[in-house]
Coordinates of C-alpha atoms in Angstrom, one line a residue:
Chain T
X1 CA 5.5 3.3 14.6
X2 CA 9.0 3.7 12.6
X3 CA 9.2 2.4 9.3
X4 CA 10.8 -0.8 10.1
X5 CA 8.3 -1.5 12.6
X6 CA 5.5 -1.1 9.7
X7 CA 7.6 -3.0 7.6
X8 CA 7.6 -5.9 9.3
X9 CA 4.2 -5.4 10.5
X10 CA 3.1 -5.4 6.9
X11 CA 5.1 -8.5 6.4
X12 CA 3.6 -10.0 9.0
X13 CA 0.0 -9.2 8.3
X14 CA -0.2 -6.9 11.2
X15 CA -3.5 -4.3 9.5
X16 CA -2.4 -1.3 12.5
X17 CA 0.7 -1.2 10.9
X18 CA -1.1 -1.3 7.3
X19 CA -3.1 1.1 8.0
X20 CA -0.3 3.3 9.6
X21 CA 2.0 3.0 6.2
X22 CA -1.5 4.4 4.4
X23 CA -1.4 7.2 6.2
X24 CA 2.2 8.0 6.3
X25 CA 2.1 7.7 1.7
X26 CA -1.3 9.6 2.0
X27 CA 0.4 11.9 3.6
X28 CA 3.5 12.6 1.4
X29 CA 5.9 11.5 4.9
X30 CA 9.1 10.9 3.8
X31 CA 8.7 7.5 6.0
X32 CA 6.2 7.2 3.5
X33 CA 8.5 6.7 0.7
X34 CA 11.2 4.5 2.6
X35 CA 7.8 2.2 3.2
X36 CA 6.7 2.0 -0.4
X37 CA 10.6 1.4 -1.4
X38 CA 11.5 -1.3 0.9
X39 CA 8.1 -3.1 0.0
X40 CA 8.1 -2.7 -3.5
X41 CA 9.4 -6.3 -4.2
X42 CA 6.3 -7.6 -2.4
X43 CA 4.0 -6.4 -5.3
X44 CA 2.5 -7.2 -8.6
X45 CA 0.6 -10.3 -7.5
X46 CA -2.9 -8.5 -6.6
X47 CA -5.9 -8.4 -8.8
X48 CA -6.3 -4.5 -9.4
X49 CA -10.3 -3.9 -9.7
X50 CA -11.4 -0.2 -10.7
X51 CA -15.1 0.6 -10.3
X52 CA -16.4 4.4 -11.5
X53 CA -19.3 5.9 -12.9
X54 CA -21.7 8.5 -12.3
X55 CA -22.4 9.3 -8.7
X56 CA -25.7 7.3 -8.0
X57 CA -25.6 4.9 -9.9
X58 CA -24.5 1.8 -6.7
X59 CA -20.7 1.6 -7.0
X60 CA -20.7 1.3 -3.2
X61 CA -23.0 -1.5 -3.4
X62 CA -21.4 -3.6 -6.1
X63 CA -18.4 -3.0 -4.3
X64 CA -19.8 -4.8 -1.2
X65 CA -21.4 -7.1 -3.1
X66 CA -18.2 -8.1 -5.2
X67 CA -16.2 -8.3 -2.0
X68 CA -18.7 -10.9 -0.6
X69 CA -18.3 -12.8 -3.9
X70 CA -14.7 -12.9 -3.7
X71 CA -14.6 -13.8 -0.1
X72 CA -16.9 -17.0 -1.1
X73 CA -14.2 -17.6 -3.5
X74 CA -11.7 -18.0 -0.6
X75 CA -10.3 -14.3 -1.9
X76 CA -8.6 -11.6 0.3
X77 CA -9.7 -8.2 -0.8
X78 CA -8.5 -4.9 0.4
X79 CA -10.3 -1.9 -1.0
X80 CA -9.5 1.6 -1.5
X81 CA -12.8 3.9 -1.8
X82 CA -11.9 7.1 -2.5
X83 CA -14.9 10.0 -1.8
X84 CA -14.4 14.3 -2.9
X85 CA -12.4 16.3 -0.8
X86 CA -13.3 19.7 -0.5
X87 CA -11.1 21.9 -2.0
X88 CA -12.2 25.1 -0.2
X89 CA -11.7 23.5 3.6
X90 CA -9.7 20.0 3.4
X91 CA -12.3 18.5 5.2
X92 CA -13.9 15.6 2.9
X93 CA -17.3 13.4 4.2
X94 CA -16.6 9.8 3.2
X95 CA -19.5 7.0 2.9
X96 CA -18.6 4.4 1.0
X97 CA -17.9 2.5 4.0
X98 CA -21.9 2.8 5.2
X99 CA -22.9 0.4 2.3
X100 CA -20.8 -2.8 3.5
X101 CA -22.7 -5.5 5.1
X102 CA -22.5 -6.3 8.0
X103 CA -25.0 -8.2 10.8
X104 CA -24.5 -11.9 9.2
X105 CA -22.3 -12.7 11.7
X106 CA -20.4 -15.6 9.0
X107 CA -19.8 -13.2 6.3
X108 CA -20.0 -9.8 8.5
X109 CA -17.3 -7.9 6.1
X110 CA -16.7 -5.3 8.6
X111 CA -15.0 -7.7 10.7
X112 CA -13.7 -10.3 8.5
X113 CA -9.6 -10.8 8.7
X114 CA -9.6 -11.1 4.6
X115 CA -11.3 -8.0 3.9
X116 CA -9.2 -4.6 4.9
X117 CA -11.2 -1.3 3.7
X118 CA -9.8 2.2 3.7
X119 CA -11.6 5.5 2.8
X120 CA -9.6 7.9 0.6
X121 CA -10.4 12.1 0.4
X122 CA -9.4 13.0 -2.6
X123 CA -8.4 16.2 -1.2
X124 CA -9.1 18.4 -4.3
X125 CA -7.8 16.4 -7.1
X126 CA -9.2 16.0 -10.3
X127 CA -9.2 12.6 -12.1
X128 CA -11.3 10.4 -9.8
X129 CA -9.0 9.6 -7.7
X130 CA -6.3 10.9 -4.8
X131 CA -2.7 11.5 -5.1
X132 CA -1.9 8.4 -3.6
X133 CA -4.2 5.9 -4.8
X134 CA -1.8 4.2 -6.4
X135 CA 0.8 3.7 -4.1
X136 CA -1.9 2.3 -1.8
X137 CA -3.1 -0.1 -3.7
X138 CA 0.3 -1.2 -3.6
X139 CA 0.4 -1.5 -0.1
X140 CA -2.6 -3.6 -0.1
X141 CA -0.8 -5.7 -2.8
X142 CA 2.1 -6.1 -0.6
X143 CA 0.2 -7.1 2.6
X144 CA -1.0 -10.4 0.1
X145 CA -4.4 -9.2 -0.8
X146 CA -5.5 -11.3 -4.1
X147 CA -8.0 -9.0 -5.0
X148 CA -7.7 -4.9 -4.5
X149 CA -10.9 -2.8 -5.6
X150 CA -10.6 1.0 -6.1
X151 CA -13.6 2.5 -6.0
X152 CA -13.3 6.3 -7.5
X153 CA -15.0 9.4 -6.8
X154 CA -18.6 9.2 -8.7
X155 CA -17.2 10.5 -12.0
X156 CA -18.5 12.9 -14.2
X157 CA -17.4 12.3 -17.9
X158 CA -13.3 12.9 -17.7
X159 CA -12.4 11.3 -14.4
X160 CA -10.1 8.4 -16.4
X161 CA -7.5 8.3 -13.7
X162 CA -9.1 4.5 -13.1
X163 CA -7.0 3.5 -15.9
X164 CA -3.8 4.2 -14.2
X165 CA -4.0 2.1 -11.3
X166 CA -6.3 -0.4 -12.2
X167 CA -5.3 -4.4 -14.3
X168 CA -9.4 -4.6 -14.9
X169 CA -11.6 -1.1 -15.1
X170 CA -15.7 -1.2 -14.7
X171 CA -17.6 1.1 -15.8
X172 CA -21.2 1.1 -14.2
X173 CA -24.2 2.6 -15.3
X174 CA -27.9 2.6 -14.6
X175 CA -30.7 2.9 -17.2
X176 CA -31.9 6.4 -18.6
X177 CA -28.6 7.9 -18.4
X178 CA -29.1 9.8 -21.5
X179 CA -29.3 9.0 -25.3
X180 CA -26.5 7.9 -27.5
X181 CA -24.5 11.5 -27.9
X182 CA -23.8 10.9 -24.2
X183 CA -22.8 7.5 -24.5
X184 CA -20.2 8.5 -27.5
X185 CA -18.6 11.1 -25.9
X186 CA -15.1 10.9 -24.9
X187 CA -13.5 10.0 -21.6
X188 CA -15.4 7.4 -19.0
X189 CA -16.8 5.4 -22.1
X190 CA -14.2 4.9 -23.4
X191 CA -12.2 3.3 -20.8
X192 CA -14.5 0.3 -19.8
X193 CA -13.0 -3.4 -19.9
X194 CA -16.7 -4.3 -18.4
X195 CA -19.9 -2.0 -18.9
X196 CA -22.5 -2.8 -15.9
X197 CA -25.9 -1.6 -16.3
X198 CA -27.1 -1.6 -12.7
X199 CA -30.2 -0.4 -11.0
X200 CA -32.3 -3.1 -14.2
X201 CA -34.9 -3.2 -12.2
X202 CA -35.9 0.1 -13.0
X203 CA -36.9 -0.6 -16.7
X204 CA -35.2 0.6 -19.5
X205 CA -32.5 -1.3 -18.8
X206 CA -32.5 -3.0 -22.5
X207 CA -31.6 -0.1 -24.1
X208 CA -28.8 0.9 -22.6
X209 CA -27.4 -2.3 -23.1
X210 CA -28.1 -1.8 -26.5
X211 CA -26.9 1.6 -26.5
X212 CA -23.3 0.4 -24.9
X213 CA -23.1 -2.3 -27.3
X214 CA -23.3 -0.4 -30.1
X215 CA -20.8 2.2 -28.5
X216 CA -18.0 -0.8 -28.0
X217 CA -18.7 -2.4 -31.7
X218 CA -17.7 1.8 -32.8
X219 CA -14.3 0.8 -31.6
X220 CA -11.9 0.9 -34.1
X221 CA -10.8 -2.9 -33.4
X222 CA -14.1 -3.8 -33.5
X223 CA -14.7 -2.2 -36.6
X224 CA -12.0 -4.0 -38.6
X225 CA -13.5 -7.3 -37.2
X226 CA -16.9 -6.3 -38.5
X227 CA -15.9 -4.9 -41.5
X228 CA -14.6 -8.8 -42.2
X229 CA -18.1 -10.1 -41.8
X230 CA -20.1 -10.1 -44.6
X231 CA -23.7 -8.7 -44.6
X232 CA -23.4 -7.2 -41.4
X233 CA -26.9 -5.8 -40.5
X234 CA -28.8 -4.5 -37.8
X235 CA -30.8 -7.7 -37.2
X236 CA -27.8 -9.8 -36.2
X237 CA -26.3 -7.3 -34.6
X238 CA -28.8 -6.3 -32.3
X239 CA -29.8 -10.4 -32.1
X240 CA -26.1 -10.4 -30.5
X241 CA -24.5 -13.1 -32.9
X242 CA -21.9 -10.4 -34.6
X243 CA -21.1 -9.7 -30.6
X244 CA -20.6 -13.2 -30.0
X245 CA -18.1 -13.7 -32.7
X246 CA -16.1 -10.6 -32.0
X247 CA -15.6 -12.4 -28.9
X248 CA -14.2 -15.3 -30.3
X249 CA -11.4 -13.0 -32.1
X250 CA -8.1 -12.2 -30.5
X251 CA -9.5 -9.1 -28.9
X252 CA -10.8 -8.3 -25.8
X253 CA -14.3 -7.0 -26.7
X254 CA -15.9 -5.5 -23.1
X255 CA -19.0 -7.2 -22.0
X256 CA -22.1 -5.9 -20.6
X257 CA -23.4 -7.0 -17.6
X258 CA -27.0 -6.4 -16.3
X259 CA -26.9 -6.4 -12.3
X260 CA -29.1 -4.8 -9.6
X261 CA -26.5 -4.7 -6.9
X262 CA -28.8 -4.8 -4.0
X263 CA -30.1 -7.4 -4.6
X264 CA -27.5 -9.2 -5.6
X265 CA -28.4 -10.1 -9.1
X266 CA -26.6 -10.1 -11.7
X267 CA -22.8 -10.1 -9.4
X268 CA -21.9 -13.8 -9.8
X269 CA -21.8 -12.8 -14.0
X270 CA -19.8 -10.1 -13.4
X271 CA -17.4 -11.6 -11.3
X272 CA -17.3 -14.0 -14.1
X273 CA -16.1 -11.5 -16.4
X274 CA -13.9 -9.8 -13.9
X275 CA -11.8 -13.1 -13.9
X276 CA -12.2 -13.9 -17.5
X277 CA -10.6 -10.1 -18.0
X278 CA -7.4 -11.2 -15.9
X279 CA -6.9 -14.5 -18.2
X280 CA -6.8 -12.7 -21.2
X281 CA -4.6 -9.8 -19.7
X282 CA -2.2 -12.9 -18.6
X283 CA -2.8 -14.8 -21.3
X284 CA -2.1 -12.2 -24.1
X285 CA 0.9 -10.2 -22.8
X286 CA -1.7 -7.2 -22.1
X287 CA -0.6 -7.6 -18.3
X288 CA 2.6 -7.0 -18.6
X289 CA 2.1 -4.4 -21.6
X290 CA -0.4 -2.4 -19.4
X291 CA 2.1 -2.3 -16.1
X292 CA 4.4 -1.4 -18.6
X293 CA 2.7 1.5 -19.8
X294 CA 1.4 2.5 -16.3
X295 CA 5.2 1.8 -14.5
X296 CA 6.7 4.2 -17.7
X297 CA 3.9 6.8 -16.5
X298 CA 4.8 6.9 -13.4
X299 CA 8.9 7.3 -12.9
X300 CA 8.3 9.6 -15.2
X301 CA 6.1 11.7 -12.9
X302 CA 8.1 10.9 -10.1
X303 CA 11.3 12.4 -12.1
X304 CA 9.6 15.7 -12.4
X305 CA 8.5 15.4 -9.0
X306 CA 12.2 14.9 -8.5
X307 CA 13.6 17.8 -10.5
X308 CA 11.0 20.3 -8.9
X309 CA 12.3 19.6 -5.7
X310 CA 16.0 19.9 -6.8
X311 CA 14.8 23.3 -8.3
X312 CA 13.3 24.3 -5.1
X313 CA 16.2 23.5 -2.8
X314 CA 19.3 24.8 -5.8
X315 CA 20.4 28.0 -4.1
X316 CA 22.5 28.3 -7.3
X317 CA 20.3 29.2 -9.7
X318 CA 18.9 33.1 -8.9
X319 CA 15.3 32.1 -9.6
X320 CA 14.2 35.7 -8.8
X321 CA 16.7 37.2 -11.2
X322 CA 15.3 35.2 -13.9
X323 CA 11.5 36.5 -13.0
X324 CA 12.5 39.8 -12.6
X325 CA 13.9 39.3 -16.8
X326 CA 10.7 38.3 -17.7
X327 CA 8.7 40.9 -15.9
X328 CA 10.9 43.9 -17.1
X329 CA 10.2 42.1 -20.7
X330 CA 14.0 41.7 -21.4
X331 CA 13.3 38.2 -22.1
X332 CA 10.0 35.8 -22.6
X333 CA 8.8 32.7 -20.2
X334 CA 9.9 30.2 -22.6
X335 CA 13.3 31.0 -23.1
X336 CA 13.8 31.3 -19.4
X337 CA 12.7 28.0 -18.6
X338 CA 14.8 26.9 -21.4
X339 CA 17.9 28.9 -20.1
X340 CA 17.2 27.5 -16.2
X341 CA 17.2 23.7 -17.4
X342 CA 20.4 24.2 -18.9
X343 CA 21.9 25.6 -16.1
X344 CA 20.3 23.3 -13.9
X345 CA 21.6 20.4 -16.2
X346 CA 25.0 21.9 -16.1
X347 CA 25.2 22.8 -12.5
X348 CA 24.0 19.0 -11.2
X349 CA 21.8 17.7 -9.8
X350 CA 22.6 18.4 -6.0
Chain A
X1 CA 3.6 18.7 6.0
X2 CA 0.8 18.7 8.2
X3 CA -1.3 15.5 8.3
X4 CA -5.5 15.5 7.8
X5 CA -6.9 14.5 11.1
X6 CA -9.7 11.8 10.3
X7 CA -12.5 11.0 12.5
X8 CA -14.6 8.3 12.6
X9 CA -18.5 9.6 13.6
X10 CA -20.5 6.1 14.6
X11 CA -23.7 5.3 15.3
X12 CA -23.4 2.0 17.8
X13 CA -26.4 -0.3 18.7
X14 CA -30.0 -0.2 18.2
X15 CA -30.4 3.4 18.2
X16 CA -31.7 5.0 15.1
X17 CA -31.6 8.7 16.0
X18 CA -29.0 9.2 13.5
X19 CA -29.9 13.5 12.6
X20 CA -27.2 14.5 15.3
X21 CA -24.2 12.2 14.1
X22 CA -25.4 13.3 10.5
X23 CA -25.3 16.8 11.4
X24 CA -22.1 16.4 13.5
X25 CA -19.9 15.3 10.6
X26 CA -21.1 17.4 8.1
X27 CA -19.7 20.1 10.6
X28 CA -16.9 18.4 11.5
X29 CA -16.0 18.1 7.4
X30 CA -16.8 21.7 6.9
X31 CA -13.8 22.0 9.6
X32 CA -11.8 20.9 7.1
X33 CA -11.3 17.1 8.9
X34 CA -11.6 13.9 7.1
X35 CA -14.7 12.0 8.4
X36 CA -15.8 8.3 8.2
X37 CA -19.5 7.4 8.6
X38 CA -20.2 4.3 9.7
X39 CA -24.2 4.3 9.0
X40 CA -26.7 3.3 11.1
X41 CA -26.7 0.0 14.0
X42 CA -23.2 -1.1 13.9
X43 CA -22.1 -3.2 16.6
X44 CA -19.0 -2.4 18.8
X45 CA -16.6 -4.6 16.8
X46 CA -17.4 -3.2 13.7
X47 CA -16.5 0.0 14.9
X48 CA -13.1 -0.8 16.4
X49 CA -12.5 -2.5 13.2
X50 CA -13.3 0.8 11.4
X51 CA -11.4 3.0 13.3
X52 CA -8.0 0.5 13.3
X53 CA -8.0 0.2 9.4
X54 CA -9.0 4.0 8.7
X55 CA -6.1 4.9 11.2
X56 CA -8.2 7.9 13.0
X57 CA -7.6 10.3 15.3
X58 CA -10.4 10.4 17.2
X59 CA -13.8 8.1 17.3
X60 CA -16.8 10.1 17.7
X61 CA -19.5 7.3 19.5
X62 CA -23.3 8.9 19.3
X63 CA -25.3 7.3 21.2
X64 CA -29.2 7.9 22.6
X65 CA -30.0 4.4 23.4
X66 CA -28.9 5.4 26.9
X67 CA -26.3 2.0 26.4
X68 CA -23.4 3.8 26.8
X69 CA -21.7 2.2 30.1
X70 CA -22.3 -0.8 28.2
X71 CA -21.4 -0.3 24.4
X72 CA -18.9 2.5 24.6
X73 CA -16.2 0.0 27.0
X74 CA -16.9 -2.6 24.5
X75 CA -15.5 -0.5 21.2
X76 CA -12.5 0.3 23.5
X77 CA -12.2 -2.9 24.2
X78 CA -12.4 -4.0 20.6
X79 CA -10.1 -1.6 19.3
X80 CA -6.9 -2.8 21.3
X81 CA -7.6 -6.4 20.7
X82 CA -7.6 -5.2 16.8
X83 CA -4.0 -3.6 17.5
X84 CA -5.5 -0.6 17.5
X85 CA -3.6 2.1 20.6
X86 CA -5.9 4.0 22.5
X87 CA -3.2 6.0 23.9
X88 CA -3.0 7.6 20.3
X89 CA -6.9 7.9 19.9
X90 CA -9.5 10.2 21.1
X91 CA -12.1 9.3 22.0
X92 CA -15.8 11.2 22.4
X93 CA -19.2 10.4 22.7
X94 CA -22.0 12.1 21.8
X95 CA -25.7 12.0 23.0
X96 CA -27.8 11.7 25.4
X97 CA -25.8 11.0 28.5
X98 CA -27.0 11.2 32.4
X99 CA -24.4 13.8 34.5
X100 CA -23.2 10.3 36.3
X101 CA -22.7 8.2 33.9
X102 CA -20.2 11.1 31.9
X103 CA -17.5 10.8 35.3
X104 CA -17.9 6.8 34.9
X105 CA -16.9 7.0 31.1
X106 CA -14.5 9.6 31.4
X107 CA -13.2 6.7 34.3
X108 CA -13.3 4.4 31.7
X109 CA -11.0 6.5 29.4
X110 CA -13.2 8.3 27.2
X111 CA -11.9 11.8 26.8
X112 CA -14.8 13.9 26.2
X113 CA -18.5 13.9 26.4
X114 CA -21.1 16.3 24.3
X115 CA -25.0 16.1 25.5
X116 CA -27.2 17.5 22.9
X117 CA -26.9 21.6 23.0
X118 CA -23.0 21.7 22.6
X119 CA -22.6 24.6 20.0
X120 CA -20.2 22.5 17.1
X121 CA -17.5 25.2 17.4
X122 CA -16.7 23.6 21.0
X123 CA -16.4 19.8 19.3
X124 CA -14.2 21.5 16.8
X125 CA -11.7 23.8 19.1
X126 CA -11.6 20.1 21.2
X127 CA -10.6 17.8 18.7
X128 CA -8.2 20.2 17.3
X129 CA -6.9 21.2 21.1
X130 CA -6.5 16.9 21.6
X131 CA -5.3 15.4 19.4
X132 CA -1.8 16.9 19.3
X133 CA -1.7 16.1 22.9
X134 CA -2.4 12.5 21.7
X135 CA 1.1 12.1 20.3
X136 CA 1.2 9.2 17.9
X137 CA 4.7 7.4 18.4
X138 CA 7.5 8.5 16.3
X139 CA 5.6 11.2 14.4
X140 CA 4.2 14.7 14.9
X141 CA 0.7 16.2 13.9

C-alpha cells in the first residue's frame, strides 16, 4: 500500500490501511512521515487515556474493562499497549492483548468494528513507552476514534513519558505497595490526574487510599488551599471533608478510585472521573495549555532530529578533522561542538 | 531501515495445550521478532481480527484439537474478509497434525506445518527465509 492508498483508506475507515500506516511511523519509513503530515489536520478530537503503573498490578484488565465501558457509552476506542522490547535481541513478547474479552458474542471486543487494538515493543526505550507512541495515537485520532488508551510498559518509578502523549494520565496501584517514602518519591506519583487502587479485594486497600491522599493534599496547590482552611486537622482530613472542599476550588485535585478490575467493580466510577477530567481540561483552558506544552516538546525534538540528520548528510563540514583536534588535545569537546554549529549555521542548512 | 517482523502465535478452539505456543514465542522473541499472544480459546474471527490490526507477517496457528481442516480455512477466511492480504502473510501451523491432512492445508494455502519435535532453530531459519519472499506491495523487508 502507497501512502495515498493509506491515506484514503484511513479516511475512509479502512483498519488494513490503519494498521499499515502503524507500521510504516513505527518503523521510522519515510512514507511514514508523509502519512502523519497529510493526516495531521484530522487530529485533536480524541480522548487521550494513559494507564501505567507497576507491572502487576491489572493495567491490562482495566484497560479491557474501560474499553467495554466506553463501547456501552456508544464510544470508539482504539488502544495502543505498549509491552518491553528486548534491548539485547529486538525481539519483544507482547500480552496485553490476551486480557481482552472476548466469547460474549454482543460485546466480543476482539471483533467489535469500534474497538481497533495494536501492540507496541518498546524496542529498548526508556520512559514507558516506544518512539512512536505518540504519532500513533494520532493515527488512531485521525481514523475518528473518540476515546485512545495508551497503556505503557509496567513502570518502575521514572517511566513519566505518559505525560507526553496522554490529555488524562492514571496511575494504578494495588494495596501493599510499600509505605509512604515510596509513595513520596519522585516520578510516577507525581504525574497522576486519577490514582486507582486496584486489586481492593485483597485488603489493605484503605490505606493506600489514605496513603495517596495524603500524597496529593502535599501538592503545593493543595497546600495553599489547605493552608486557607482554618483548624485543619487530622480528623477532617482523614474523614475526607478538607478533600471534598479542595475539590470544589479551581483546581483539579486527582481522585482516588477503588476498583478490582476483574470484576468489574469499581470501573463505572472511574470512567466517571476520566470524563469529569476532560471537562475541566476543556473547561479551564488546561487542554489547550497541555497540547501546547506537549506540541512545543515535540517540534522541538523533531528540529534536533532535523539538524542531526543535516549534520550526517553535510559533506562540508570535516567531521573527522574536528575529532582528530579533540583527540590530539589541541582543542576540548565543547568548543568543537560550539565551532561546528557555527559553521553549520553559516554554511546552511542543505 | 529494516522493519521488525511481528508474528502473531494463536491458540484457536477448544484446545487448552497451550505449553508449546508458550514455548514457541518465547523462542521466536529471543529471535529477536515481535510476537503477539493471543491467549488461550480464541475463535477464528478473533484471530483474523488480530492479525489485520497488528499488521503481522506471519500467523503462527497451534493447534492439538486435531480441528485443523476445519478451523485453520476459517482464520484464512476471516482474515481477507477483514481486508487483511494473505498474499502478504505467512502462514504456519503448529501441532499435532496427521501426514495427510499437512498436503490438504498446505492445498489450502498454508505455508508451513511443524508437528511437535521441530528443533525451534528450523521455525526461526523459515520465517526469516519467507517472509521476504512474501513481498508486501510497495515496500521491502
Amino acid at each position: 500500500m502507497n501512502v495515498e492508498d493509506i491515506v484514503t483508506g484511513i479516511e475512509k475507515g479502512n483498519r488494513r490501511a490503519l494498521a499499515r500506516a502503524i507500521t510504516y511511523v513505527e518503523n521510522e519509513y519515510p512514507e511514514g512521515k508523509e502519512i502523519m503530515k497529510k493526516i495531521y489536520h484530522r487530529t485533536g478530537n480524541a480522548h487521550v487515556i494513559g494507564i501505567t503503573g507497576f507491572p502487576g498490578v491489572g493495567k491490562s484488565t482495566t484497560v479491557s474493562k474501560l474499553i467495554q465501558k466506553f463501547r456501552e457509552k456508544g464510544k470508539k476506542v482504539g488502544v495502543v499497549a505498549v509491552d518491553p522490547g528486548s534491548p539485547f535481541t529486538g525481539g519483544a513478547l507482547l500480552g496485553d492483548r490476551l486480557r481482552m474479552e472476548g466469547y460474549d458474542v454482543s460485546k466480543n471486543l476482539w471483533v467489535d468494528p469500534g474497538v481497533f487494538f495494536r501492540s507496541m515493543s518498546s524496542r529498548g526505550k526508556a520512559g514507558g513507552l516506544a518512539a512512536k507512541t505518540g504519532d500513533v495515537t494520532r493515527l488512531l485520532d485521525a481514523f475518528g476514534f473518540d476515546v485512545i488508551i495508551v497503556e505503557t510498559v509496567g513502570a518502575g518509578q521514572s517511566e513519566v513519558d505518559i505525560v507526553e502523549v496522554a490529555d488524562t494520565t492514571i496511575v494504578v496501584m494495588m494495596p501493599e505497595m510499600g509505605d509512604e517514602i515510596q509513595i513520596n518519591k519522585a516520578g510516577i506519583l507525581e504525574i497522576g490526574d486519577i490514582y486507582v487502587v486496584n486489586k481492593a479485594d485483597l485488603g489493605g486497600a484503605e490505606k493506600t487510599v489514605k496513603w495517596l491522599k495524603s500524597m496529593i493534599m502535599m501538592d503545593q496547590e493543595a497546600v495553599d488551599i489547605l493552608s486557607k482552611t482554618s483548624h485543619a486537622d487530622e480528623a477532617r482530613v482523614e474523614s475526607g471533608e478538607i478533600f471534598e472542599r479542595m475539590k470544589k476550588g479551581k483546581d483539579w485535585i486527582p481522585p482516588v478510585v477503588v476498583t478490582v478490575a476483574d470484576k468489574g467493580e469499581g470501573i463505572g466510577e472511574l470512567v466517571s472521573s476520566i470524563e469529569e477530567h476532560f471537562e475541566y481540561l476543556k473547561n479551564t483552558g488546561k487542554l489547550v495549555e497541555r497540547r501546547v506544552r506537549r506540541l512545543s516538546r515535540e517540534v522541538f525534538d523533531l528540529i534536533m532530529d532535523e539538524i542531526r540528520q543535516i549534520l550526517a548528510r553535510n559533506d562540508r563540514i570535516d567531521f573527522r578533522n574536528h575529532i582528530e583536534r579533540v583527540v590530539k588535545g589541541e582543542i576540548d569537546p565543547h568548543s568543537t561542538a560550539e565551532d561546528i554549529v557555527e559553521e553549520l549555521l553559516r554554511l546552511g542548512c542543505r | 531501515m529494516d522493519r521488525k517482523i511481528r508474528v502473531l502465535v494463536a491458540k484457536v478452539g477448544l484446545d487448552g495445550h497451550d505449553r508449546g505456543a508458550k514455548v514457541v514465542a518465547r523462542f521466536l522473541r529471543d529471535a529477536g521478532f515481535e510476537v503477539i499472544y493471543t491467549g488461550l480459546h480464541r475463535t477464528p474471527e478473533e484471530v483474523a481480527m488480530a492479525a489485520v490490526q497488528e499488521d503481522v507477517d506471519v500467523v503462527g496457528i497451534s493447534l492439538h484439537s486435531g480441528a485443523h481442516l476445519t478451523l485453520v480455512p476459517k482464520v484464512m477466511k476471516y482474515i481477507e474478509e477483514f481486508g487483511g492480504d494473505l498474499n502478504e502473510l505467512v502462514v504456519i501451523v503448529g501441532g499435532i497434525v496427521p501426514a495427510d491432512d499437512i498436503d490438504k492445508l498446505k492445498e489450502m494455502g498454508v505455508d508451513e506445518v511443524f508437528i511437535p519435535g521441530t528443533p525451534i532453530e528450523k521455525i526461526i531459519d523459515y520465517i526469516k527465509a519467507r517472509v521476504p519472499e512474501k513481498k508486501r506491495t510497495g515496500e521491502k523487508v
